[in-house]
Short mmCIF file of C-alpha atoms in Angstrom, two decimals:
data_model
loop_
_atom_site.label_atom_id
_atom_site.label_comp_id
_atom_site.label_asym_id
_atom_site.label_seq_id
_atom_site.Cartn_x
_atom_site.Cartn_y
_atom_site.Cartn_z
CA MET A 1 67.62 64.47 46.36
CA ARG A 2 67.46 60.98 44.95
CA ALA A 3 68.39 59.27 48.21
CA SER A 4 66.72 59.25 51.60
CA ARG A 5 67.44 62.35 53.67
CA ARG A 6 66.59 60.84 57.04
CA ARG A 7 69.21 59.95 59.64
CA GLY A 8 70.30 56.38 59.10
CA GLY A 9 68.93 56.28 55.54
CA ALA A 10 70.89 55.98 52.33
CA ALA A 11 73.52 58.64 51.78
CA PRO A 12 72.82 61.57 49.44
CA TRP A 13 73.92 60.93 45.87
CA TRP A 14 76.96 63.20 46.11
CA ARG A 15 78.20 61.42 49.25
CA ARG A 16 77.96 57.95 47.69
CA ARG A 17 80.46 58.84 44.97
CA LEU A 18 82.98 61.00 46.87
CA PRO A 19 86.22 59.74 48.42
CA CYS A 20 87.60 61.31 51.56
CA CYS A 21 89.32 64.63 51.13
CA ALA A 22 93.09 64.63 51.03
CA ALA A 23 94.89 66.42 53.84
CA MET A 24 95.97 69.98 53.20
CA LEU A 25 99.49 71.30 53.78
CA ARG A 26 101.17 74.11 55.71
CA ALA A 27 101.02 74.93 59.35
CA ALA A 28 99.02 77.39 61.39
CA SER A 29 100.73 80.04 63.47
CA GLY A 30 99.94 82.53 66.17
CA ALA A 31 99.37 82.43 69.93
CA VAL A 32 96.05 82.13 71.70
CA CYS A 33 95.48 84.97 74.24
CA GLY A 34 99.24 85.43 74.43
CA SER A 35 99.64 81.97 75.91
CA THR A 36 97.05 79.24 76.17
CA PHE A 37 93.68 78.10 77.55
CA SER A 38 93.56 76.41 80.93
CA ALA A 39 90.90 73.97 82.06
CA GLY A 40 88.30 75.77 84.15
CA THR A 41 85.19 74.62 85.96
CA ASP A 42 83.44 71.46 84.83
CA LEU A 43 79.70 72.07 84.82
CA ALA A 44 78.84 68.39 85.07
CA THR A 45 75.39 67.71 83.65
CA SER A 46 75.68 64.03 82.74
CA THR A 47 71.99 63.54 83.49
CA ALA A 48 71.21 65.89 80.61
CA GLY A 49 72.23 63.35 77.97
CA ASN A 50 73.58 64.80 74.75
CA VAL A 51 73.98 68.58 75.16
CA ARG A 52 73.09 69.99 71.75
CA ALA A 53 73.27 73.77 72.16
CA LEU A 54 74.99 76.55 74.10
CA ALA A 55 74.37 80.29 74.22
CA TYR A 56 76.22 83.19 75.85
CA ILE A 57 73.81 85.66 77.44
CA ASP A 58 75.22 89.16 77.91
CA ASP A 59 72.91 92.12 78.49
CA GLY A 60 75.77 94.61 78.34
CA GLY A 61 75.54 95.11 82.08
CA SER A 62 75.75 92.88 85.13
CA ASN A 63 73.95 89.88 83.71
CA GLN A 64 76.36 87.31 82.25
CA PHE A 65 74.99 83.78 81.81
CA LEU A 66 75.69 80.53 79.98
CA ALA A 67 72.67 78.56 78.74
CA ALA A 68 72.62 74.91 77.62
CA GLY A 69 69.95 72.65 76.16
CA GLY A 70 69.86 69.05 75.06
CA GLU A 71 68.25 65.63 75.17
CA ASP A 72 66.57 65.90 78.57
CA THR A 73 64.51 68.91 77.33
CA ILE A 74 65.61 71.12 80.25
CA LEU A 75 67.10 74.58 79.75
CA ARG A 76 70.01 75.13 82.14
CA VAL A 77 71.33 78.61 82.95
CA TRP A 78 74.55 79.29 84.88
CA THR A 79 75.57 82.64 86.32
CA LEU A 80 79.08 83.53 85.13
CA SER A 81 79.91 86.55 87.25
CA PRO A 82 80.49 85.44 89.90
CA LEU A 83 80.62 81.88 88.57
CA SER A 84 78.10 79.46 90.02
CA ALA A 85 78.38 75.77 89.13
CA THR A 86 74.73 75.23 90.06
CA PRO A 87 72.38 76.06 87.18
CA ARG A 88 68.85 77.38 87.26
CA LEU A 89 66.51 74.90 85.57
CA TYR A 90 63.66 75.65 83.17
CA ARG A 91 61.27 73.09 81.79
CA GLY A 92 58.89 73.77 78.91
CA HIS A 93 59.96 71.81 75.87
CA ASP A 94 58.71 68.26 75.40
CA GLU A 95 61.59 67.01 73.25
CA THR A 96 65.32 67.65 72.70
CA ILE A 97 66.46 71.29 72.65
CA TRP A 98 68.50 71.58 69.43
CA ALA A 99 69.10 75.31 69.15
CA LEU A 100 69.61 78.39 71.34
CA GLU A 101 69.88 81.99 70.17
CA TRP A 102 70.43 85.03 72.40
CA ILE A 103 68.61 88.07 70.98
CA ALA A 104 70.39 90.98 72.64
CA ALA A 105 68.10 93.63 71.14
CA LEU A 106 65.12 92.08 72.94
CA ASN A 107 66.91 90.66 75.99
CA VAL A 108 65.35 87.32 75.10
CA LEU A 109 66.72 83.80 74.64
CA ALA A 110 65.09 81.73 71.89
CA SER A 111 65.14 77.93 72.16
CA GLY A 112 64.20 75.54 69.35
CA SER A 113 63.14 71.96 69.97
CA GLY A 114 62.11 68.67 68.46
CA ASP A 115 58.61 69.43 69.73
CA GLY A 116 58.18 71.94 66.89
CA THR A 117 58.15 75.06 69.07
CA ILE A 118 60.40 78.06 69.62
CA ARG A 119 60.19 79.35 73.19
CA LEU A 120 61.17 82.89 74.10
CA TRP A 121 62.72 83.31 77.55
CA PRO A 122 62.98 86.93 78.82
CA LEU A 123 66.13 87.93 80.68
CA SER A 124 64.02 88.75 83.74
CA VAL A 125 63.05 85.07 83.94
CA LEU A 126 66.53 83.69 83.24
CA ALA A 127 68.10 85.91 85.91
CA ALA A 128 65.71 84.86 88.68
CA ASP A 129 65.94 81.88 90.99
CA GLN A 130 62.96 79.64 90.42
CA ALA A 131 60.62 78.85 93.28
CA CYS A 132 59.93 75.20 92.62
CA SER A 133 60.33 71.89 94.41
CA GLY A 134 61.67 69.92 91.45
CA ILE A 135 62.67 70.12 87.80
CA ALA A 136 59.18 69.17 86.62
CA ASP A 137 57.70 72.16 88.46
CA CYS A 138 60.18 74.81 87.34
CA CYS A 139 58.81 77.79 85.45
CA ASP A 140 58.57 81.50 86.08
CA GLY A 141 55.25 81.29 87.87
CA SER A 142 53.24 82.98 85.15
CA GLY A 143 53.10 80.26 82.54
CA LEU A 144 56.36 80.54 80.62
CA GLY A 145 57.47 77.02 79.81
CA CYS A 146 54.44 75.52 81.55
CA GLN A 147 51.30 76.62 79.75
CA GLY A 148 52.53 77.53 76.29
CA GLU A 149 52.88 81.30 76.58
CA HIS A 150 55.64 83.10 74.65
CA VAL A 151 55.79 80.33 72.05
CA LEU A 152 56.18 80.29 68.26
CA SER A 153 54.70 77.01 67.02
CA TRP A 154 54.72 74.82 63.92
CA THR A 155 50.91 74.88 64.05
CA ILE A 156 50.72 78.39 62.54
CA THR A 157 53.13 77.79 59.65
CA GLY A 158 50.93 75.68 57.40
CA MET A 159 52.88 72.51 58.21
CA THR A 160 50.83 69.32 58.08
CA ARG A 161 52.73 67.70 60.94
CA ARG A 162 55.26 68.61 63.57
CA ARG A 163 58.96 68.73 62.70
CA GLN A 164 62.01 69.45 64.79
CA ILE A 165 63.91 72.73 64.70
CA HIS A 166 67.59 72.31 63.86
CA SER A 167 68.92 75.85 64.18
CA LEU A 168 68.00 79.48 64.89
CA GLU A 169 69.56 82.80 63.84
CA TRP A 170 68.52 86.37 64.66
CA VAL A 171 68.86 88.98 61.91
CA PRO A 172 68.56 92.51 63.32
CA GLY A 173 66.43 95.14 61.68
CA SER A 174 65.68 98.71 62.68
CA GLY A 175 65.57 99.35 66.42
CA SER A 176 64.30 96.28 68.23
CA ALA A 177 62.66 94.90 65.10
CA GLY A 178 64.17 91.97 63.27
CA THR A 179 63.77 88.48 61.86
CA LEU A 180 64.28 85.16 63.61
CA VAL A 181 65.24 82.52 61.05
CA SER A 182 64.49 78.88 61.88
CA ALA A 183 65.60 75.73 60.05
CA TRP A 184 63.38 72.65 60.26
CA GLY A 185 63.52 68.90 59.81
CA ASP A 186 61.36 69.05 56.69
CA GLY A 187 64.04 71.08 54.92
CA ALA A 188 62.23 74.39 55.28
CA ILE A 189 63.82 77.65 56.40
CA ARG A 190 61.05 79.67 58.03
CA THR A 191 61.18 83.27 59.21
CA TRP A 192 59.43 84.95 62.13
CA ILE A 193 59.03 88.72 62.12
CA TYR A 194 59.22 90.91 65.21
CA ASP A 195 57.93 94.42 64.45
CA GLY A 196 59.00 95.94 67.75
CA THR A 197 55.79 94.93 69.49
CA SER A 198 54.69 91.44 68.50
CA TRP A 199 55.70 88.32 66.55
CA SER A 200 54.21 86.95 63.34
CA PHE A 201 55.06 84.14 60.96
CA GLY A 202 56.93 85.27 57.84
CA VAL A 203 57.79 82.99 54.92
CA ASP A 204 59.45 79.72 53.98
CA LEU A 205 62.55 80.61 51.95
CA GLN A 206 63.07 77.16 50.47
CA ALA A 207 61.46 76.16 47.20
CA ASP A 208 59.78 72.76 47.24
CA GLY A 209 61.63 69.85 45.67
CA ASN A 210 63.81 67.00 46.91
CA ASP A 211 66.88 68.26 45.06
CA ILE A 212 66.53 71.77 46.49
CA LYS A 213 65.45 71.57 50.12
CA ASP A 214 67.90 70.66 52.82
CA ARG A 215 68.07 70.44 56.61
CA ALA A 216 70.13 73.40 57.73
CA TYR A 217 72.04 72.24 60.81
CA ASP A 218 73.61 75.65 61.35
CA MET A 219 73.04 79.25 60.25
CA VAL A 220 74.83 82.56 60.68
CA TRP A 221 74.01 86.11 59.58
CA MET A 222 76.85 87.75 57.64
CA ALA A 223 76.26 91.46 58.31
CA GLY A 224 79.21 92.62 56.23
CA ALA A 225 77.95 90.84 53.14
CA SER A 226 74.22 91.12 54.00
CA VAL A 227 73.64 87.39 53.47
CA LEU A 228 72.44 84.47 55.56
CA ALA A 229 74.81 81.49 55.48
CA THR A 230 73.39 78.00 56.03
CA GLY A 231 75.11 74.63 56.38
CA SER A 232 73.34 71.36 55.76
CA GLU A 233 73.57 67.67 56.56
CA ASP A 234 72.31 67.16 53.00
CA TRP A 235 74.87 69.17 51.00
CA PRO A 236 78.68 69.45 50.94
CA HIS A 237 78.72 73.21 50.52
CA PRO A 238 77.24 76.19 52.43
CA ARG A 239 74.58 78.39 50.88
CA LEU A 240 74.43 82.18 50.99
CA TRP A 241 70.90 83.65 50.93
CA SER A 242 70.50 87.25 49.78
CA SER A 243 66.81 87.65 50.66
CA LEU A 244 64.76 86.78 53.74
CA THR A 245 61.39 87.83 52.29
CA ALA A 246 60.98 85.85 49.05
CA ALA A 247 58.58 83.02 49.81
CA LYS A 248 59.59 79.69 48.22
CA SER A 249 61.95 81.51 45.87
CA ALA A 250 64.67 83.19 47.92
CA PRO A 251 67.84 83.64 45.84
CA TYR A 252 70.95 81.83 47.02
CA VAL A 253 74.37 80.68 45.84
CA PHE A 254 76.49 77.71 46.86
CA LEU A 255 80.05 78.28 48.03
CA GLU A 256 82.44 76.21 45.91
CA LYS A 257 86.17 75.89 45.52
CA ALA A 258 87.93 76.89 42.34
CA ALA A 259 88.69 74.01 39.99
CA SER A 260 92.40 74.33 40.75
CA GLU A 261 91.69 73.84 44.48
CA ASP A 262 89.55 70.75 44.06
CA VAL A 263 90.29 67.56 45.97
CA CYS A 264 86.88 65.99 45.32
CA PRO A 265 85.35 64.78 42.05
CA SER A 266 83.71 68.20 41.71
CA THR A 267 84.22 71.75 42.94
CA PHE A 268 82.07 71.15 46.03
CA ALA A 269 83.19 73.20 49.04
CA HIS A 270 83.66 70.08 51.17
CA CYS A 271 83.82 66.38 50.39
CA ASP A 272 80.92 65.65 52.77
CA ALA A 273 78.08 67.36 54.64
CA VAL A 274 78.46 70.79 56.28
CA LEU A 275 77.60 70.51 59.98
CA ALA A 276 78.82 73.80 61.48
CA LEU A 277 79.30 77.48 60.62
CA ALA A 278 80.78 80.54 62.30
CA ALA A 279 81.37 84.13 61.23
CA ASP A 280 83.62 86.92 62.45
CA SER A 281 81.89 89.82 64.21
CA ALA A 282 82.07 91.99 61.09
CA GLY A 283 80.23 89.36 59.08
CA ASN A 284 82.89 89.28 56.38
CA LYS A 285 84.61 85.93 56.95
CA LEU A 286 82.85 82.58 57.20
CA ALA A 287 84.10 79.26 58.54
CA SER A 288 82.44 75.98 57.58
CA GLY A 289 83.04 72.62 59.29
CA SER A 290 82.26 69.27 57.72
CA ARG A 291 81.91 65.52 58.06
CA ASP A 292 85.06 65.36 55.92
CA LYS A 293 86.95 66.51 59.08
CA SER A 294 87.99 69.83 57.54
CA ILE A 295 87.27 73.52 58.12
CA ILE A 296 87.22 76.02 55.27
CA LEU A 297 87.58 79.79 55.68
CA TRP A 298 85.74 81.95 53.13
CA THR A 299 85.35 85.61 52.20
CA ALA A 300 81.57 86.03 52.12
CA SER A 301 81.41 89.00 49.74
CA THR A 302 83.61 87.41 47.05
CA LYS A 303 82.65 83.78 47.83
CA VAL A 304 86.33 82.86 47.58
CA ARG A 305 88.03 80.20 49.69
CA ILE A 306 90.78 81.61 51.95
CA ALA A 307 92.23 78.46 53.52
CA THR A 308 91.44 74.89 54.54
CA LEU A 309 92.26 73.71 58.08
CA THR A 310 92.76 69.98 58.73
CA ALA A 311 93.80 68.29 61.97
CA HIS A 312 90.66 66.73 63.41
CA THR A 313 90.38 62.94 63.11
CA ASP A 314 86.57 62.91 62.97
CA TYR A 315 83.63 65.12 61.97
CA VAL A 316 83.83 68.86 62.70
CA THR A 317 80.58 69.44 64.59
CA SER A 318 80.80 72.97 66.05
CA LEU A 319 82.58 76.28 65.47
CA ALA A 320 82.99 79.57 67.33
CA TRP A 321 84.88 82.72 66.31
CA LEU A 322 87.06 84.31 69.00
CA ASP A 323 87.10 87.81 67.57
CA SER A 324 89.11 89.48 70.30
CA GLU A 325 91.85 86.87 69.91
CA GLY A 326 91.80 86.42 66.13
CA LYS A 327 91.11 82.72 66.66
CA LEU A 328 88.60 80.08 65.61
CA ALA A 329 87.51 77.24 67.90
CA SER A 330 86.36 73.93 66.40
CA GLY A 331 84.65 71.07 68.23
CA SER A 332 84.70 67.58 66.81
CA ALA A 333 83.40 64.05 67.09
CA ASP A 334 86.99 63.15 68.02
CA GLY A 335 86.30 64.68 71.46
CA THR A 336 88.65 67.66 71.11
CA ILE A 337 88.38 71.41 70.72
CA MET A 338 91.03 72.94 68.49
CA LEU A 339 92.08 76.59 68.40
CA TRP A 340 93.14 77.97 65.01
CA ASP A 341 94.67 81.21 63.81
CA ALA A 342 91.70 82.78 62.05
CA THR A 343 93.90 85.27 60.19
CA VAL A 344 95.70 82.65 58.07
CA THR A 345 95.71 82.96 54.30
CA ALA A 346 97.20 79.53 53.58
CA ASP A 347 96.10 75.97 54.32
CA ALA A 348 97.04 74.56 57.74
CA THR A 349 97.39 71.02 59.06
CA ALA A 350 98.17 71.86 62.70
CA ALA A 351 96.03 73.78 65.16
CA ALA A 352 97.56 76.39 67.47
CA GLU A 353 96.23 74.49 70.47
CA THR A 354 94.16 71.38 71.23
CA LEU A 355 91.90 71.17 74.28
CA THR A 356 91.15 67.68 75.59
CA GLY A 357 88.88 66.43 78.36
CA HIS A 358 85.51 65.98 76.70
CA SER A 359 84.18 62.43 76.71
CA GLY A 360 82.07 62.55 73.55
CA THR A 361 81.31 64.53 70.43
CA VAL A 362 81.75 68.25 71.09
CA GLY A 363 78.48 69.38 69.56
CA ALA A 364 78.54 73.00 70.75
CA VAL A 365 81.18 75.64 71.51
CA VAL A 366 80.69 79.28 72.43
CA TRP A 367 83.16 82.11 73.11
CA MET A 368 82.23 84.36 76.05
CA GLU A 369 84.35 87.38 75.27
CA ASN A 370 83.69 89.48 78.35
CA GLN A 371 84.55 86.50 80.53
CA LYS A 372 87.54 85.46 78.40
CA MET A 373 86.19 81.92 78.56
CA LEU A 374 85.37 79.26 76.00
CA ALA A 375 82.59 76.77 76.75
CA GLY A 376 82.20 73.36 75.15
CA ALA A 377 79.39 70.80 75.44
CA ASP A 378 79.50 67.13 74.51
CA SER A 379 77.32 64.11 73.81
CA SER A 380 78.01 62.65 77.27
CA GLY A 381 76.22 65.55 78.95
CA ASN A 382 79.27 67.56 80.00
CA VAL A 383 79.71 71.33 79.80
CA LYS A 384 83.29 72.51 80.30
CA LEU A 385 84.73 75.98 80.71
CA TRP A 386 88.20 76.91 79.42
CA THR A 387 89.82 80.12 80.68
CA CYS A 388 92.08 82.23 78.49
CA VAL A 389 95.38 82.96 80.21
#
């Protein structure tokens, strides 16, 4: 791009010439869980600083956990059944934890950090109480998080210097094999291949060039359409990638509105950067959230806009699909979580429900279906649970 792409730098060229999007019309409908969400336990972690990521850990059996990571570099893990408000603490990263991804096929949690590493935490470690006298000493006793074992590092990718990891997404293959996709601060999207036995570095999907590369703040695998969706701080529309193996030349398309649907000076999807994505469990429908305060629902296979949802008064910073309820949860810089009818086919300007109580930007939300709970995390270090009733 022509303008600086760093935080605090000049805005990208498209942002400098776009006005705010106009509000959309029509109302949302439908109940949430037959009634509403009630405020549950507050997992107060104010010492954590800005909580950047959440992950629901479910091994399909008795292990049900919630994991959180953020500015203080510590991975926190709460037991959900029965609920314990006291987390287990894991130290290993040296900088902010920006991304968490539960890989059910491997029973492993992946964490991505500003220190340029992806750490892999086995379920056996996350489920065990740690024998340590303080946070600085916490690890599993065999080196995980303390001596660099079980780590995928920037040093083996050909990078000339360390960059932070913005987001992670697991794409399943055959059996336990698959690909872990990682998005980096240098605009690269790098893959890591697990062949069922060991990990190896794959490729960088992004072609070089300032007008091409972008920092993907969120990613989601769309199984129904067999594409990877990415959302970027640097572009006002999501991309859909149809290959995860083409080095520096992976084919992609931008999602755009039809000319008749346009409220910006072009057919961009949004009028500002895309900060959050979510997909339904089938991988057919995509939701994108933006700095323009709106959410757009898309059909991934046809790349057609379904509806635009507008009610937030600030950036939309996180999304989660509540498949069992037919709902979509959106977290925002306005401090609220809104619940939307995800089955709508027309634009909506009112959410089905608004959850209040966070004291900062809601940067992460996750739906824990087997617990019938929604978790939200904010920039003030709070993690809140909301119970579906």
